[in-house]
Amino acid sequence: MIRNICKQRFSGRILLSTRSLTAKKLVYEGYGDPAEVVKLQEFELPDSLGPNEVQIRWNAAPVNPADINQLQGVYPVKPKLPAIAGNEGSATVEKVGPKVSVFKPGDLVIPSQSGLGTWRTHSIHGEDEMFPLDPKLNHIHASTFQVNPPTAYRMLHDFVKLQKGDTVIQNGANSAVGRFVIQLCRVFGWKSINIVRERPDIQDLKNDLKQLGADVVYTEEELAKNIREISNVRLALNCVGGKSSFQLCRTLTDQGCMVTYGGMSKQPTQTPTGPLIFKDISLRGFWMSHWYTVPENLAERKRMYQVLADLFINGGIKPAPYTEHRLGEYKEVLGIGLQAKKKPIFVFE
Amino acid sequence: MIRNICKQRFSGRILLSTRSLTAKKLVYEGYGDPAEVVKLQEFELPDSLGPNEVQIRWNAAPVNPADINQLQGVYPVKPKLPAIAGNEGSATVEKVGPKVSVFKPGDLVIPSQSGLGTWRTHSIHGEDEMFPLDPKLNHIHASTFQVNPPTAYRMLHDFVKLQKGDTVIQNGANSAVGRFVIQLCRVFGWKSINIVRERPDIQDLKNDLKQLGADVVYTEEELAKNIREISNVRLALNCVGGKSSFQLCRTLTDQGCMVTYGGMSKQPTQTPTGPLIFKDISLRGFWMSHWYTVPENLAERKRMYQVLADLFINGGIKPAPYTEHRLGEYKEVLGIGLQAKKKPIFVFE
């Protein structure tokens, strides 16, 4: 929290302005190279709150691939410009308007929906724009709570009714979502077959994912070689597309389902035609942001959040490796962007 | 019906054998070139019927692409060999066993399931192996009733709830199923966009399909050129795969569905990843033979059969062009096989 010292000095109305606050935000007015289009701006936070508004102090906000794509202008959702960057983050409630009933100062919250603009130190919102989290959650874990863990959770629950011992296959297993898929499969008693790209440190990665609970970790090449020995897979999770999605489909059993949530290869999602027709497999897609917009999902959101929060708190699941950054480092952070091995997280404390 | 003259001559028991019957069948003992592996055999039809058996005389049996693929050994369903070829056909009941209640002589029937072996003049079956058809149906129309019209009907009804005026897109629109899709869309009040391959007589084909009721007929190239003007398509029917399936998916609106029932291009079925995720489109498959095996579908089968029979009888729908052949011409028929522009149908009368 930074007091608005400059203004105090030049305005001469020192006593009247001591309660106003200079906050910071990362703003963009056009699309392009993320490190170039984003600008750090200071702004004065209004001193007054509407009856149903809450003032929050952001704790932390991750830099997700979707944020980068949005800045590049290649994401299907384009905010009205100028916009504040960032879609995910955790915050603590500082002040509440007189008619706010859901929140009190000190509460831990995250945005109700995507697109709020989370790369900033403070903001004021309608209370319905925020969603409560278990206050026992670590603030940094809470900042990456909204997208990846629920994405893994929903994809594992909403498409196929998995029984204990059933098998799930996924590509991009080293992604943030992929790591939650591995951990949730371990927690719920499902076997996971995890496909990653070949790389120099492949054995380290395999050990890392196996420590999270992965039953099998294969490179794409190893999957192709062993595919005839894999059967009875009920659910495939695809964030790659192209040949990788084709191979995933080949492992599906009757009425198995492949859920696509990304297309890292930039190739069309592919499936062999035979299993579509003769095994009645299906291809679906999943988008967490859309799920949150469906009013009927509210009760299930609360229930799922408690399940996931409990798992975070008792150490049953943990986020993918991350690095902490100050907001002022945004040019370096957005410069490395998607290439970063660890997820960059802005920490505002 | 051919009396067993030879046997009568050499057995000397002329009077006793006058009621036995020499029938003909097309049998195969291995997979390969259909014209080579299939053999025409005569056989004597048993004179006695079990209590629940029916003796039928086949009227007509089409040569479908799936029959050819089965003879080649490339179809996923492989009958126990030696087997009688053919999966579809219409027959008339000649005699019934004493406990048969469903059928009487003169009834028009088709097989309950695929794999019965229809390329033969006569056979004896359990009554549950046959399914009744409206006796007013033309026998040749009845012989192609089991697969193509219900495939079109079910794909148009079971995946998306179409409203009057909704749009359906399909590739392979000149296929036997494709022509029923066009006609059923016309009957039920849905718009159809029909994609065909470029060919020398393209204008004749377009006129032909428009006469059936097609709203739009495009070549694959015309579709690619005009794709941005097509939107709001709720259902896509795909029997080609590869790039063609990719283009079909691009036209789907939110929660649209592409149903695959064939893979003529022998390329994987493709879909752009964006619509899967952000428009929640889905990819499904359909296989008529499997639908028939689900006991819960029995009542709906009867209901649909009457709808389709009424349409055939009142001229609302008609089959794709066909040519009639005698069983003895099987070598020529199977030699041209899939290349035939018109569907070959064995007619036994």
Short mmCIF file of N, CA, C and O in Angstrom, two decimals, chain A residues 212-306:
data_model
loop_
_atom_site.label_atom_id
_atom_site.label_comp_id
_atom_site.label_asym_id
_atom_site.label_seq_id
_atom_site.Cartn_x
_atom_site.Cartn_y
_atom_site.Cartn_z
N LEU A 212 4.52 -36.75 -8.25
CA LEU A 212 3.18 -36.17 -8.06
C LEU A 212 2.10 -37.25 -8.04
O LEU A 212 0.98 -37.01 -7.59
N GLY A 213 2.43 -38.43 -8.58
CA GLY A 213 1.46 -39.52 -8.56
C GLY A 213 1.21 -40.15 -9.93
O GLY A 213 0.34 -41.01 -10.05
N ALA A 214 1.95 -39.70 -10.95
CA ALA A 214 1.75 -40.27 -12.29
C ALA A 214 2.04 -41.77 -12.28
O ALA A 214 3.06 -42.19 -11.75
N ASP A 215 1.14 -42.57 -12.86
CA ASP A 215 1.37 -44.01 -12.95
C ASP A 215 2.33 -44.33 -14.09
O ASP A 215 3.21 -45.16 -13.96
N VAL A 216 2.11 -43.69 -15.24
CA VAL A 216 2.96 -43.90 -16.41
C VAL A 216 3.30 -42.53 -16.99
O VAL A 216 2.41 -41.66 -17.07
N VAL A 217 4.54 -42.30 -17.37
CA VAL A 217 4.93 -41.10 -18.12
C VAL A 217 5.63 -41.56 -19.38
O VAL A 217 6.64 -42.28 -19.31
N TYR A 218 5.09 -41.17 -20.53
CA TYR A 218 5.67 -41.54 -21.82
C TYR A 218 5.96 -40.28 -22.62
O TYR A 218 5.20 -39.31 -22.54
N THR A 219 7.01 -40.31 -23.42
CA THR A 219 7.15 -39.30 -24.47
C THR A 219 6.16 -39.67 -25.58
O THR A 219 5.64 -40.79 -25.62
N GLU A 220 5.92 -38.71 -26.50
CA GLU A 220 5.03 -38.99 -27.64
C GLU A 220 5.51 -40.24 -28.39
O GLU A 220 4.72 -41.07 -28.81
N GLU A 221 6.86 -40.35 -28.53
CA GLU A 221 7.43 -41.49 -29.26
C GLU A 221 7.19 -42.79 -28.51
O GLU A 221 6.87 -43.82 -29.11
N GLU A 222 7.36 -42.76 -27.21
CA GLU A 222 7.13 -43.97 -26.42
C GLU A 222 5.65 -44.38 -26.46
O GLU A 222 5.34 -45.56 -26.49
N LEU A 223 4.76 -43.39 -26.50
CA LEU A 223 3.33 -43.72 -26.61
C LEU A 223 3.07 -44.45 -27.92
O LEU A 223 2.41 -45.48 -27.96
N ALA A 224 3.62 -43.89 -29.03
CA ALA A 224 3.40 -44.51 -30.34
C ALA A 224 3.90 -45.95 -30.34
O ALA A 224 3.25 -46.85 -30.89
N LYS A 225 5.04 -46.18 -29.69
CA LYS A 225 5.64 -47.51 -29.66
C LYS A 225 4.82 -48.49 -28.82
O LYS A 225 4.73 -49.67 -29.12
N ASN A 226 4.22 -47.99 -27.76
CA ASN A 226 3.53 -48.88 -26.80
C ASN A 226 2.01 -48.86 -26.93
O ASN A 226 1.32 -49.43 -26.08
N ILE A 227 1.51 -48.20 -27.98
CA ILE A 227 0.08 -47.90 -28.00
C ILE A 227 -0.79 -49.15 -28.01
O ILE A 227 -1.90 -49.16 -27.48
N ARG A 228 -0.28 -50.23 -28.60
CA ARG A 228 -1.09 -51.45 -28.67
C ARG A 228 -1.27 -52.10 -27.30
O ARG A 228 -2.16 -52.93 -27.11
N GLU A 229 -0.40 -51.74 -26.38
CA GLU A 229 -0.54 -52.33 -25.04
C GLU A 229 -1.46 -51.51 -24.14
O GLU A 229 -1.75 -51.90 -23.02
N ILE A 230 -1.91 -50.33 -24.64
CA ILE A 230 -2.78 -49.49 -23.83
C ILE A 230 -4.21 -49.66 -24.31
O ILE A 230 -4.49 -49.50 -25.50
N SER A 231 -5.08 -50.00 -23.42
CA SER A 231 -6.48 -50.13 -23.80
C SER A 231 -7.32 -49.74 -22.61
O SER A 231 -6.79 -49.49 -21.52
N ASN A 232 -8.61 -49.70 -22.83
CA ASN A 232 -9.51 -49.50 -21.70
C ASN A 232 -9.39 -48.12 -21.07
O ASN A 232 -9.74 -47.94 -19.91
N VAL A 233 -8.88 -47.14 -21.83
CA VAL A 233 -8.79 -45.77 -21.31
C VAL A 233 -10.17 -45.14 -21.46
O VAL A 233 -10.78 -45.19 -22.52
N ARG A 234 -10.69 -44.54 -20.41
CA ARG A 234 -12.05 -44.03 -20.43
C ARG A 234 -12.11 -42.55 -20.76
O ARG A 234 -13.11 -42.05 -21.23
N LEU A 235 -11.01 -41.82 -20.46
CA LEU A 235 -11.03 -40.37 -20.62
C LEU A 235 -9.67 -39.92 -21.11
O LEU A 235 -8.64 -40.34 -20.57
N ALA A 236 -9.65 -39.07 -22.15
CA ALA A 236 -8.40 -38.49 -22.64
C ALA A 236 -8.52 -36.97 -22.53
O ALA A 236 -9.56 -36.41 -22.86
N LEU A 237 -7.46 -36.34 -22.07
CA LEU A 237 -7.45 -34.89 -21.93
C LEU A 237 -6.37 -34.33 -22.85
O LEU A 237 -5.20 -34.71 -22.77
N ASN A 238 -6.77 -33.45 -23.75
CA ASN A 238 -5.93 -33.02 -24.85
C ASN A 238 -5.72 -31.51 -24.83
O ASN A 238 -6.67 -30.75 -24.95
N CYS A 239 -4.46 -31.08 -24.72
CA CYS A 239 -4.16 -29.65 -24.85
C CYS A 239 -3.15 -29.42 -25.95
O CYS A 239 -2.53 -28.38 -26.02
N VAL A 240 -2.97 -30.42 -26.83
CA VAL A 240 -1.92 -30.34 -27.87
C VAL A 240 -2.52 -30.36 -29.28
O VAL A 240 -2.19 -29.55 -30.12
N GLY A 241 -3.44 -31.29 -29.55
CA GLY A 241 -4.00 -31.41 -30.89
C GLY A 241 -3.10 -32.18 -31.83
O GLY A 241 -2.16 -32.86 -31.39
N GLY A 242 -3.36 -32.10 -33.14
CA GLY A 242 -2.54 -32.76 -34.15
C GLY A 242 -2.41 -34.26 -33.90
O GLY A 242 -3.35 -34.92 -33.44
N LYS A 243 -1.23 -34.79 -34.22
CA LYS A 243 -1.00 -36.24 -34.08
C LYS A 243 -1.15 -36.71 -32.65
O LYS A 243 -1.52 -37.86 -32.40
N SER A 244 -0.83 -35.83 -31.72
CA SER A 244 -0.90 -36.22 -30.31
C SER A 244 -2.34 -36.55 -29.92
O SER A 244 -2.60 -37.55 -29.23
N SER A 245 -3.29 -35.73 -30.41
CA SER A 245 -4.70 -36.01 -30.09
C SER A 245 -5.15 -37.30 -30.77
O SER A 245 -5.91 -38.09 -30.21
N PHE A 246 -4.65 -37.55 -31.98
CA PHE A 246 -4.95 -38.79 -32.71
C PHE A 246 -4.53 -40.01 -31.88
O PHE A 246 -5.29 -40.97 -31.73
N GLN A 247 -3.32 -39.96 -31.35
CA GLN A 247 -2.82 -41.10 -30.56
C GLN A 247 -3.65 -41.28 -29.29
O GLN A 247 -3.95 -42.42 -28.90
N LEU A 248 -4.00 -40.18 -28.65
CA LEU A 248 -4.82 -40.28 -27.44
C LEU A 248 -6.13 -41.01 -27.74
O LEU A 248 -6.54 -41.91 -27.00
N CYS A 249 -6.77 -40.61 -28.85
CA CYS A 249 -8.05 -41.24 -29.21
C CYS A 249 -7.91 -42.74 -29.44
O CYS A 249 -8.83 -43.50 -29.17
N ARG A 250 -6.76 -43.14 -29.96
CA ARG A 250 -6.56 -44.57 -30.24
C ARG A 250 -6.60 -45.42 -28.99
O ARG A 250 -6.84 -46.63 -29.07
N THR A 251 -6.34 -44.83 -27.84
CA THR A 251 -6.30 -45.62 -26.61
C THR A 251 -7.66 -45.72 -25.94
O THR A 251 -7.81 -46.47 -24.97
N LEU A 252 -8.66 -44.98 -26.45
CA LEU A 252 -9.95 -44.92 -25.76
C LEU A 252 -10.75 -46.21 -25.95
O LEU A 252 -10.78 -46.79 -27.02
N THR A 253 -11.43 -46.61 -24.91
CA THR A 253 -12.30 -47.77 -24.96
C THR A 253 -13.70 -47.33 -25.41
O THR A 253 -13.93 -46.15 -25.67
N ASP A 254 -14.62 -48.28 -25.51
CA ASP A 254 -15.99 -47.98 -25.95
C ASP A 254 -16.58 -46.84 -25.13
O ASP A 254 -16.54 -46.86 -23.90
N GLN A 255 -17.17 -45.88 -25.82
CA GLN A 255 -17.81 -44.72 -25.20
C GLN A 255 -16.84 -43.86 -24.41
O GLN A 255 -17.26 -43.04 -23.58
N GLY A 256 -15.56 -44.02 -24.66
CA GLY A 256 -14.58 -43.11 -24.08
C GLY A 256 -14.74 -41.72 -24.65
O GLY A 256 -15.39 -41.53 -25.68
N CYS A 257 -14.15 -40.76 -23.98
CA CYS A 257 -14.32 -39.36 -24.39
C CYS A 257 -12.97 -38.66 -24.36
O CYS A 257 -12.17 -38.87 -23.45
N MET A 258 -12.69 -37.87 -25.40
CA MET A 258 -11.52 -37.00 -25.36
C MET A 258 -11.99 -35.56 -25.18
O MET A 258 -12.79 -35.06 -25.97
N VAL A 259 -11.49 -34.92 -24.14
CA VAL A 259 -11.83 -33.52 -23.86
C VAL A 259 -10.64 -32.64 -24.25
O VAL A 259 -9.53 -32.85 -23.77
N THR A 260 -10.89 -31.68 -25.13
CA THR A 260 -9.84 -30.76 -25.57
C THR A 260 -9.95 -29.44 -24.82
O THR A 260 -11.04 -28.87 -24.74
N TYR A 261 -8.83 -28.99 -24.24
CA TYR A 261 -8.84 -27.70 -23.55
C TYR A 261 -7.72 -26.79 -24.00
O TYR A 261 -7.53 -25.70 -23.48
N GLY A 262 -6.98 -27.22 -25.02
CA GLY A 262 -5.90 -26.39 -25.57
C GLY A 262 -5.47 -26.95 -26.90
O GLY A 262 -5.86 -28.05 -27.28
N GLY A 263 -4.66 -26.17 -27.61
CA GLY A 263 -4.18 -26.61 -28.93
C GLY A 263 -2.75 -26.17 -29.16
O GLY A 263 -2.45 -25.49 -30.14
N MET A 264 -1.85 -26.59 -28.24
CA MET A 264 -0.48 -26.09 -28.26
C MET A 264 0.23 -26.32 -29.59
O MET A 264 1.10 -25.54 -29.97
N SER A 265 -0.09 -27.40 -30.28
CA SER A 265 0.60 -27.70 -31.55
C SER A 265 0.13 -26.78 -32.68
O SER A 265 0.72 -26.75 -33.73
N LYS A 266 -0.94 -26.05 -32.45
CA LYS A 266 -1.58 -25.22 -33.49
C LYS A 266 -2.03 -26.06 -34.70
O LYS A 266 -2.29 -25.53 -35.78
N GLN A 267 -2.12 -27.37 -34.52
CA GLN A 267 -2.66 -28.26 -35.55
C GLN A 267 -4.10 -28.60 -35.18
O GLN A 267 -4.46 -28.58 -34.01
N PRO A 268 -4.93 -28.94 -36.18
CA PRO A 268 -6.30 -29.36 -35.86
C PRO A 268 -6.30 -30.56 -34.90
O PRO A 268 -5.36 -31.36 -34.91
N THR A 269 -7.33 -30.63 -34.10
CA THR A 269 -7.52 -31.82 -33.28
C THR A 269 -7.92 -32.97 -34.20
O THR A 269 -8.75 -32.80 -35.08
N GLN A 270 -7.29 -34.11 -34.02
CA GLN A 270 -7.51 -35.24 -34.93
C GLN A 270 -8.02 -36.45 -34.18
O GLN A 270 -7.63 -36.69 -33.04
N THR A 271 -8.84 -37.22 -34.84
CA THR A 271 -9.22 -38.51 -34.28
C THR A 271 -9.33 -39.54 -35.40
O THR A 271 -9.77 -39.21 -36.50
N PRO A 272 -8.90 -40.79 -35.12
CA PRO A 272 -9.14 -41.83 -36.11
C PRO A 272 -10.65 -42.03 -36.24
O PRO A 272 -11.36 -41.99 -35.24
N THR A 273 -11.11 -42.23 -37.46
CA THR A 273 -12.55 -42.28 -37.71
C THR A 273 -13.19 -43.55 -37.16
O THR A 273 -14.31 -43.51 -36.64
N GLY A 274 -12.48 -44.66 -37.23
CA GLY A 274 -13.04 -45.94 -36.77
C GLY A 274 -13.60 -45.88 -35.36
O GLY A 274 -14.77 -46.22 -35.13
N PRO A 275 -12.80 -45.45 -34.38
CA PRO A 275 -13.31 -45.42 -33.00
C PRO A 275 -14.52 -44.50 -32.82
O PRO A 275 -15.38 -44.78 -31.98
N LEU A 276 -14.58 -43.40 -33.59
CA LEU A 276 -15.75 -42.52 -33.52
C LEU A 276 -17.01 -43.32 -33.85
O LEU A 276 -18.02 -43.22 -33.17
N ILE A 277 -16.92 -44.08 -34.94
CA ILE A 277 -18.11 -44.79 -35.42
C ILE A 277 -18.34 -46.08 -34.63
O ILE A 277 -19.43 -46.33 -34.12
N PHE A 278 -17.31 -46.90 -34.53
CA PHE A 278 -17.54 -48.26 -34.04
C PHE A 278 -17.38 -48.41 -32.53
O PHE A 278 -17.86 -49.36 -31.94
N LYS A 279 -16.69 -47.45 -31.90
CA LYS A 279 -16.56 -47.50 -30.43
C LYS A 279 -17.38 -46.41 -29.77
O LYS A 279 -17.35 -46.28 -28.54
N ASP A 280 -18.06 -45.59 -30.57
CA ASP A 280 -18.91 -44.54 -30.01
C ASP A 280 -18.13 -43.63 -29.07
O ASP A 280 -18.65 -43.18 -28.06
N ILE A 281 -16.86 -43.36 -29.41
CA ILE A 281 -16.14 -42.38 -28.60
C ILE A 281 -16.65 -40.99 -28.98
O ILE A 281 -17.28 -40.81 -30.04
N SER A 282 -16.43 -40.02 -28.14
CA SER A 282 -16.87 -38.66 -28.45
C SER A 282 -15.75 -37.68 -28.16
O SER A 282 -14.84 -37.95 -27.39
N LEU A 283 -15.80 -36.54 -28.85
CA LEU A 283 -14.85 -35.45 -28.63
C LEU A 283 -15.61 -34.25 -28.11
O LEU A 283 -16.60 -33.83 -28.71
N ARG A 284 -15.15 -33.73 -27.00
CA ARG A 284 -15.77 -32.56 -26.41
C ARG A 284 -14.70 -31.51 -26.16
O ARG A 284 -13.50 -31.76 -26.35
N GLY A 285 -15.11 -30.33 -25.74
CA GLY A 285 -14.18 -29.28 -25.38
C GLY A 285 -14.52 -28.76 -24.00
O GLY A 285 -15.65 -28.96 -23.52
N PHE A 286 -13.56 -28.12 -23.36
CA PHE A 286 -13.86 -27.54 -22.05
C PHE A 286 -13.17 -26.20 -21.92
O PHE A 286 -12.01 -26.03 -22.29
N TRP A 287 -13.92 -25.23 -21.34
CA TRP A 287 -13.40 -23.89 -21.12
C TRP A 287 -13.90 -23.43 -19.76
O TRP A 287 -15.08 -23.16 -19.59
N MET A 288 -12.97 -23.37 -18.81
CA MET A 288 -13.32 -23.03 -17.43
C MET A 288 -14.08 -21.70 -17.35
O MET A 288 -15.06 -21.58 -16.60
N SER A 289 -13.61 -20.71 -18.10
CA SER A 289 -14.24 -19.36 -18.00
C SER A 289 -15.71 -19.42 -18.34
O SER A 289 -16.52 -18.72 -17.75
N HIS A 290 -16.05 -20.26 -19.33
CA HIS A 290 -17.45 -20.36 -19.69
C HIS A 290 -18.26 -21.06 -18.60
O HIS A 290 -19.38 -20.66 -18.28
N TRP A 291 -17.68 -22.09 -18.01
CA TRP A 291 -18.37 -22.82 -16.94
C TRP A 291 -18.78 -21.87 -15.82
O TRP A 291 -19.88 -21.97 -15.27
N TYR A 292 -17.90 -20.94 -15.51
CA TYR A 292 -18.19 -19.99 -14.42
C TYR A 292 -19.35 -19.05 -14.75
O TYR A 292 -19.96 -18.48 -13.86
N THR A 293 -19.65 -18.88 -16.04
CA THR A 293 -20.72 -17.94 -16.40
C THR A 293 -22.11 -18.57 -16.29
O THR A 293 -23.11 -17.87 -16.42
N VAL A 294 -22.16 -19.90 -16.07
CA VAL A 294 -23.45 -20.58 -16.03
C VAL A 294 -24.01 -20.52 -14.61
O VAL A 294 -23.43 -21.10 -13.69
N PRO A 295 -25.12 -19.80 -14.39
CA PRO A 295 -25.62 -19.61 -13.03
C PRO A 295 -25.90 -20.93 -12.30
O PRO A 295 -25.66 -21.03 -11.09
N GLU A 296 -26.31 -21.95 -13.04
CA GLU A 296 -26.63 -23.24 -12.40
C GLU A 296 -25.40 -23.89 -11.76
O GLU A 296 -25.54 -24.83 -10.98
N ASN A 297 -24.22 -23.44 -12.11
CA ASN A 297 -23.02 -24.08 -11.58
C ASN A 297 -22.57 -23.51 -10.23
O ASN A 297 -21.58 -23.97 -9.66
N LEU A 298 -23.28 -22.51 -9.72
CA LEU A 298 -22.82 -21.80 -8.53
C LEU A 298 -22.63 -22.71 -7.31
O LEU A 298 -21.59 -22.68 -6.65
N ALA A 299 -23.64 -23.52 -7.03
CA ALA A 299 -23.55 -24.39 -5.84
C ALA A 299 -22.39 -25.37 -5.99
O ALA A 299 -21.62 -25.60 -5.05
N GLU A 300 -22.26 -25.94 -7.20
CA GLU A 300 -21.18 -26.90 -7.44
C GLU A 300 -19.82 -26.20 -7.36
O GLU A 300 -18.83 -26.80 -6.91
N ARG A 301 -19.77 -24.94 -7.77
CA ARG A 301 -18.52 -24.19 -7.66
C ARG A 301 -18.08 -24.11 -6.19
O ARG A 301 -16.92 -24.37 -5.87
N LYS A 302 -19.01 -23.77 -5.31
CA LYS A 302 -18.68 -23.67 -3.88
C LYS A 302 -18.20 -25.02 -3.34
O LYS A 302 -17.22 -25.10 -2.61
N ARG A 303 -18.93 -26.08 -3.73
CA ARG A 303 -18.58 -27.42 -3.23
C ARG A 303 -17.18 -27.82 -3.70
O ARG A 303 -16.34 -28.25 -2.92
N MET A 304 -16.96 -27.65 -5.01
CA MET A 304 -15.65 -28.01 -5.59
C MET A 304 -14.53 -27.18 -4.96
O MET A 304 -13.45 -27.70 -4.68
N TYR A 305 -14.80 -25.88 -4.74
CA TYR A 305 -13.76 -25.01 -4.16
C TYR A 305 -13.34 -25.53 -2.79
O TYR A 305 -12.17 -25.49 -2.44
N GLN A 306 -14.31 -26.01 -2.01
CA GLN A 306 -13.95 -26.50 -0.68
C GLN A 306 -13.13 -27.77 -0.79
O GLN A 306 -12.15 -27.94 -0.05
#
